[in-house]
Each structure stands twice: as C-alpha cells, then as structure tokens.
Amino acid sequence: MSFLKELNRRRTFGIISHPDAGKTTLTEKLLLFGGAIKEAGAVKNNKIKKGATSDFMEIERQRGISVATSVLAFIYKDKKINILDTPGHKDFAEDTFRTLTAVDSVIVVIDVAKGVEAQTEKLVEVCRMRKIPIIVFINKMDREGKDAFDLLDEVEQKLGLRVTPLSFPIGMGYDFKGIYNIWEKKLNLFSADNKQKVSKGVEFSDLEDSKLDEIVGEKAANTLREELELIDEVYPKFNQEEYLNASLQPVFFGSALNNFGVKELLDCFTEIAPTPQPKKAEERLVDSKEETLTGFVFKIHANMDPKHRDRLAFVKIVSGTFKRNAPYLHVRNGKKMKFSSPNAFFAEKKEIVDESFPGDIVGLHDTGNFKIGDTLTEGEILNFKGIPSFSPEHFRYVNNADPMKSKQLQKGLDQLMDEGVAQLFTLDINGRKIIGTVGALQYEVIQYRLEHEYGAKCTYENLPMHKVCWVDPDDAKNEEFKEFRRVKQRYLAKDKHGQLVFFADSGFTIQMTQSKYPSVKLHFTSEFE
Ligand code: G4P
C-alpha cells in the first residue's frame, strides 16, 4: 500500500471522561467491533482501580500491565484505528494531558445521570486550547438521567462547546426505547435482552410514516417528531469542516454496557474523524504527508523490573515512514540512533514492526536517552512544540535522607522527572528542590522508586502552596519586573527547563500580584506564545 494510502486510513484518537462514565466499557465495545478482542473484560483488567489510592504498588503494577494497552489498535472498515489510552485516575491527569498532544481527535464520554463532571471539564479545556476535534458520547441511557436537552445545554455551557446531536434518545431508563440516528436517518430499537448484540436499525426517511407510531407507540413517536423538529431549528447542522476545525461537536447517545449506539458512533467516527494532522515545531509546521520521518516522544513508561532500568518511550509518528534499523536523529542530543526492535501496538499485544506510518505509535526501548517532548527526524533540526506542563496541585520539599547517596538521588529524580512522573522546581533563593504533583499518590511512588531503582532515600516536607505560575521573561528588563523579582524572591524558582516560576499560596495572591505588577505576565501552563 502506498504511503499516502497508509496515512489516509489512520485514525488516532483518545477517549476521555470523568472516572466511571464508561470509558473502559466503550473502549472494549469498540475493540469488539474491530474484532480485536473476542470477549468483554479484556481491557477492564488493566484498569487502574478507583479508590485504590492507598495501595500505590497495586497501581504501579497495573500501570505496568497497562503498557500493552497504552495503545489499542484495530482495523475497522479498512481504517486503522489507534486508541490512545488515557488513565482515568485523577492523580495521573498529567499523563492524560500529554497523551492529548498525540491524538488527532477525541471522544468525550459523559454519564447521562451525572452530566458534565470536573475531570471532563479540565480535559476538554485542554482539547479546546489545542483545537482538537471532539465527538461527545452520552452514555448509560438505559438508566434514569438528565433530560437530553438539558444535558446538551450543560455540555455547551460547562464545556464551552457548540453541539449538534447526530442521534437522539427515545425515552430513558426504564422507558428507554431506542435511539433515532439523525446521521443515518435510522431508528434503532433498544431491548434490554439484546445485550452484546447489535440491533439492526430500521430506516426512516419520512418520520411522518405511521410505522413509527406502531413501533414505539404514538406518544413516543409524537414526542420524537417534536424533538427532532426542535433540534432542526435550534442546533446548527452538522458540517464536517466545522467539526474538524473544532468549532462544532457532534453528540451521540447510547449505552456502552449494552453495546447500544456504539456501532453508530464508530461508523460515523470512521467517516468524519481526521486523518493524521500536521504538527507545529518551533522551526516550522510539519505536514503529515511529508515523506521524511518526524516524530516525538509523548510518554515514557518505566520497566517494572527494578533490575533493568530500561524504559519504553512512546513516539507518535508525525510524518514519513518509521523504519526498523534506520538511523534517526535524536535532535536534543544531536545523536543518530537506530532501533532494532520498535514495537507496534495491537489490542492485547505488542509486536516488533518493520514500518510504521503517520498516526501510528511506536514503542522504543530506551536506557535513559529520551525525555518527554523529544523529537526524532532524519537529520533536520526540529523541535515539536506542545507538551506543556500544567501547574501541579501538591508541593513538597524533597530532602536527601542518605548523604552518601546524593548522586543517586539526583540521577533518580532527573530520570523520574524525564518520565513525567512529577515536576521538579529549584528555589532561586537557596537551591532547595520542590516536587510538584497532580495527586498525592506520586510522592509514595517516587519515594519507592528512588529507593528500589536508584538506591536513594528521600523525605518530604509539606509546602502549602496553591499553584505555580510560569513567568513570561519578555519584560525582564523593565523596572516593574525587577521590583517583582525583588519583592517575591522567596517565591521564585526555576522549572526543569530553567524557566522562571512563581509560587502562589492562593488564588487571591495571584490576583493581587497580577494587579500590582500588571506588566509581569503569569501563565498557568509552561507554554505560551
Ligand atoms: P471508566 O472507565 O470511565 O471509569 O468507566 P467504566 O467503563 O469502568 O464504567 C463504570 C461503571 O459503569 C461500570 O460499572 C460499568 O459496567 C458501568 N457502565 C458503563 N456503561 C454503562 C451503561 O451504558 N449503562 C449502565 N447501566 N452502566 C454502564 P461497575 O459496577 O463500576 O463495574 P463492573 O462491576 O460492571 O465492572
């Protein structure tokens, strides 16, 4: 198959949701359709169990298992679908943010009863910032939940999206009769006993057809007609271009558990979802159709065996063909490297592959050469943008508990930070090191891994800070900036790239600082224009 054909058949996306909305169930049903797994339950076992926060080893173990399911690939209607797994556990939110830099689109799963939840808001905000095309799937229609129109309003308001329903439910919960598929003009009837089976849709080009009343009952048929009329009047028409430039988001309804509405979602997805997208590098925009290889590391997974410190670096191919044993430039190191056993991912396994194409993810064995964000090319100096750090929510000083092992501690901390386990800051005033994380769990993970993999011991000291803000150095020369640096010197530090950050103990402090020093720009992510 030609390079362009390979490229055009790839769809690389992520599924995001608040924990428990049904992401794992939906993933599994998509894999069943793709014939990639034979029975339900395969993905589920890899899920990081909720509520397991006290048992971080169990979480690490499960993270280890989940290497194989970090990328789930299958073929559907001749399209190669790559699902990038995003951890649902909120303590790993930073992993999810980074994975979003490697997807070309996302599906957002929302629980019909719970509506838009906190984690979804955060993740969708990142998608909006990056203009990632989104499809919304409202799940658990077999349960009592919010009114469909109210939910659409909520999605618009809380997530800042502009929605257009492409399917619409007939009743819900006990009264759930099925879904009218606006996209295909078909009615799909739900029956609780057709679990796991795919119901065949009845086609309705004319909704006035009295057959509709016979099938769903007169009342439900009339309600549906009215609702569809309202949708027609109120919501914008679906337009693929608007979806692709992230200004319009189609919505589907269904029940992942009952395998209902999932095929419709997948059929529409394969038709409308974007092919591998161009990506901005600091130097230029790289088009996926370019034939020379470029790619970037968006995730590093540590080997779970402490005796072997090798890791797996996940590289998203942006352009060109990745070939086994070909020499590629590791731009940051300025070194050429060859990879004799690049892994490609399938539903339940990984395999060594000879060639991969844009949109694909390859897993490269790494002994410590890679950092998140690193770029590979055939020789061109390129640095892909867009793996920003977000402000952590927990901060602790890290102290060396074994003075004989300070080198090991330093090395361990550096490598764990390269993997993106947490963020390290160094205070300007005294050089003390501060670890910032999204969840408290990471502190235990770091302590454990430092000891078992690097032979170093550390203790922590709590630092009651609210957020870090990255400081734009553009105005570094002006008097106000100098004043800011002088007054706030105890709260200034450098991140791992040497970028200046400001520690704020409350949202109020940020506001006050901003109004006192209006020309000093404070940012909530490490990347700003
Ligand atoms: P997550 O990955 O987003 O965290 O969610 P997950 O798929 O694990 O689903 C969370 C719970 O919601 C599971 O129940 C799952 O069976 C249920 N669920 C998913 N889709 C539907 C649906 O369409 N309808 C209904 N009624 N339930 C749904 P659980 O009891 O937590 O787990 P399990 O014991 O079923 O595995």
GROMACS .gro file of C-alpha atoms and ligand atoms in nm, residues 17-25 44 47 50 139-140 142-143 255-257, ligand 1:
model
   55
   17SER     CA    1  -1.411   1.107   3.065
   18HIS     CA    2  -1.455   1.151   3.433
   19PRO     CA    3  -1.383   0.817   3.606
   20ASP     CA    4  -1.683   0.583   3.593
   21ALA     CA    5  -1.859   0.745   3.299
   22GLY     CA    6  -1.786   0.438   3.089
   23LYS     CA    7  -1.458   0.497   2.907
   24THR     CA    8  -1.328   0.143   2.963
   25THR     CA    9  -1.658  -0.014   2.865
   44LYS     CA   10  -1.113  -0.392   3.214
   47LYS     CA   11  -0.789  -0.054   3.456
   50LYS     CA   12  -1.065   0.357   4.169
  139ASN     CA   13  -2.361   0.706   2.798
  140LYS     CA   14  -2.584   0.494   3.023
  142ASP     CA   15  -3.051   0.259   2.999
  143ARG     CA   16  -3.053   0.444   3.333
  255SER     CA   17  -2.532   0.266   2.634
  256ALA     CA   18  -2.183   0.123   2.613
  257LEU     CA   19  -2.262  -0.158   2.854
  530G4P     P1   20  -1.450   0.439   3.333
  530G4P     O1   21  -1.354   0.358   3.251
  530G4P     O2   22  -1.493   0.566   3.264
  530G4P     O3   23  -1.407   0.463   3.473
  530G4P     O4   24  -1.586   0.357   3.346
  530G4P     P2   25  -1.618   0.203   3.326
  530G4P     O5   26  -1.623   0.167   3.183
  530G4P     O6   27  -1.536   0.118   3.416
  530G4P     O7   28  -1.768   0.203   3.378
  530G4P     C1   29  -1.801   0.238   3.510
  530G4P     C2   30  -1.924   0.161   3.555
  530G4P     O8   31  -2.034   0.199   3.472
  530G4P     C3   32  -1.909   0.010   3.540
  530G4P     O9   33  -1.983  -0.050   3.645
  530G4P     C4   34  -1.979  -0.017   3.408
  530G4P    O10   35  -2.026  -0.150   3.397
  530G4P     C5   36  -2.091   0.083   3.412
  530G4P     N1   37  -2.141   0.119   3.278
  530G4P     C6   38  -2.071   0.150   3.167
  530G4P     N2   39  -2.153   0.177   3.064
  530G4P     C7   40  -2.279   0.162   3.110
  530G4P     C8   41  -2.408   0.174   3.050
  530G4P    O11   42  -2.425   0.203   2.933
  530G4P     N3   43  -2.515   0.150   3.133
  530G4P     C9   44  -2.502   0.115   3.263
  530G4P     N4   45  -2.613   0.094   3.333
  530G4P     N5   46  -2.382   0.103   3.323
  530G4P    C10   47  -2.272   0.125   3.247
  530G4P     P3   48  -1.914  -0.102   3.776
  530G4P    O12   49  -2.023  -0.162   3.856
  530G4P    O13   50  -1.833   0.008   3.839
  530G4P    O14   51  -1.812  -0.205   3.723
  530G4P     P4   52  -1.838  -0.352   3.677
  530G4P    O15   53  -1.854  -0.426   3.805
  530G4P    O16   54  -1.960  -0.352   3.593
  530G4P    O17   55  -1.715  -0.387   3.603
   0.00000   0.00000   0.00000
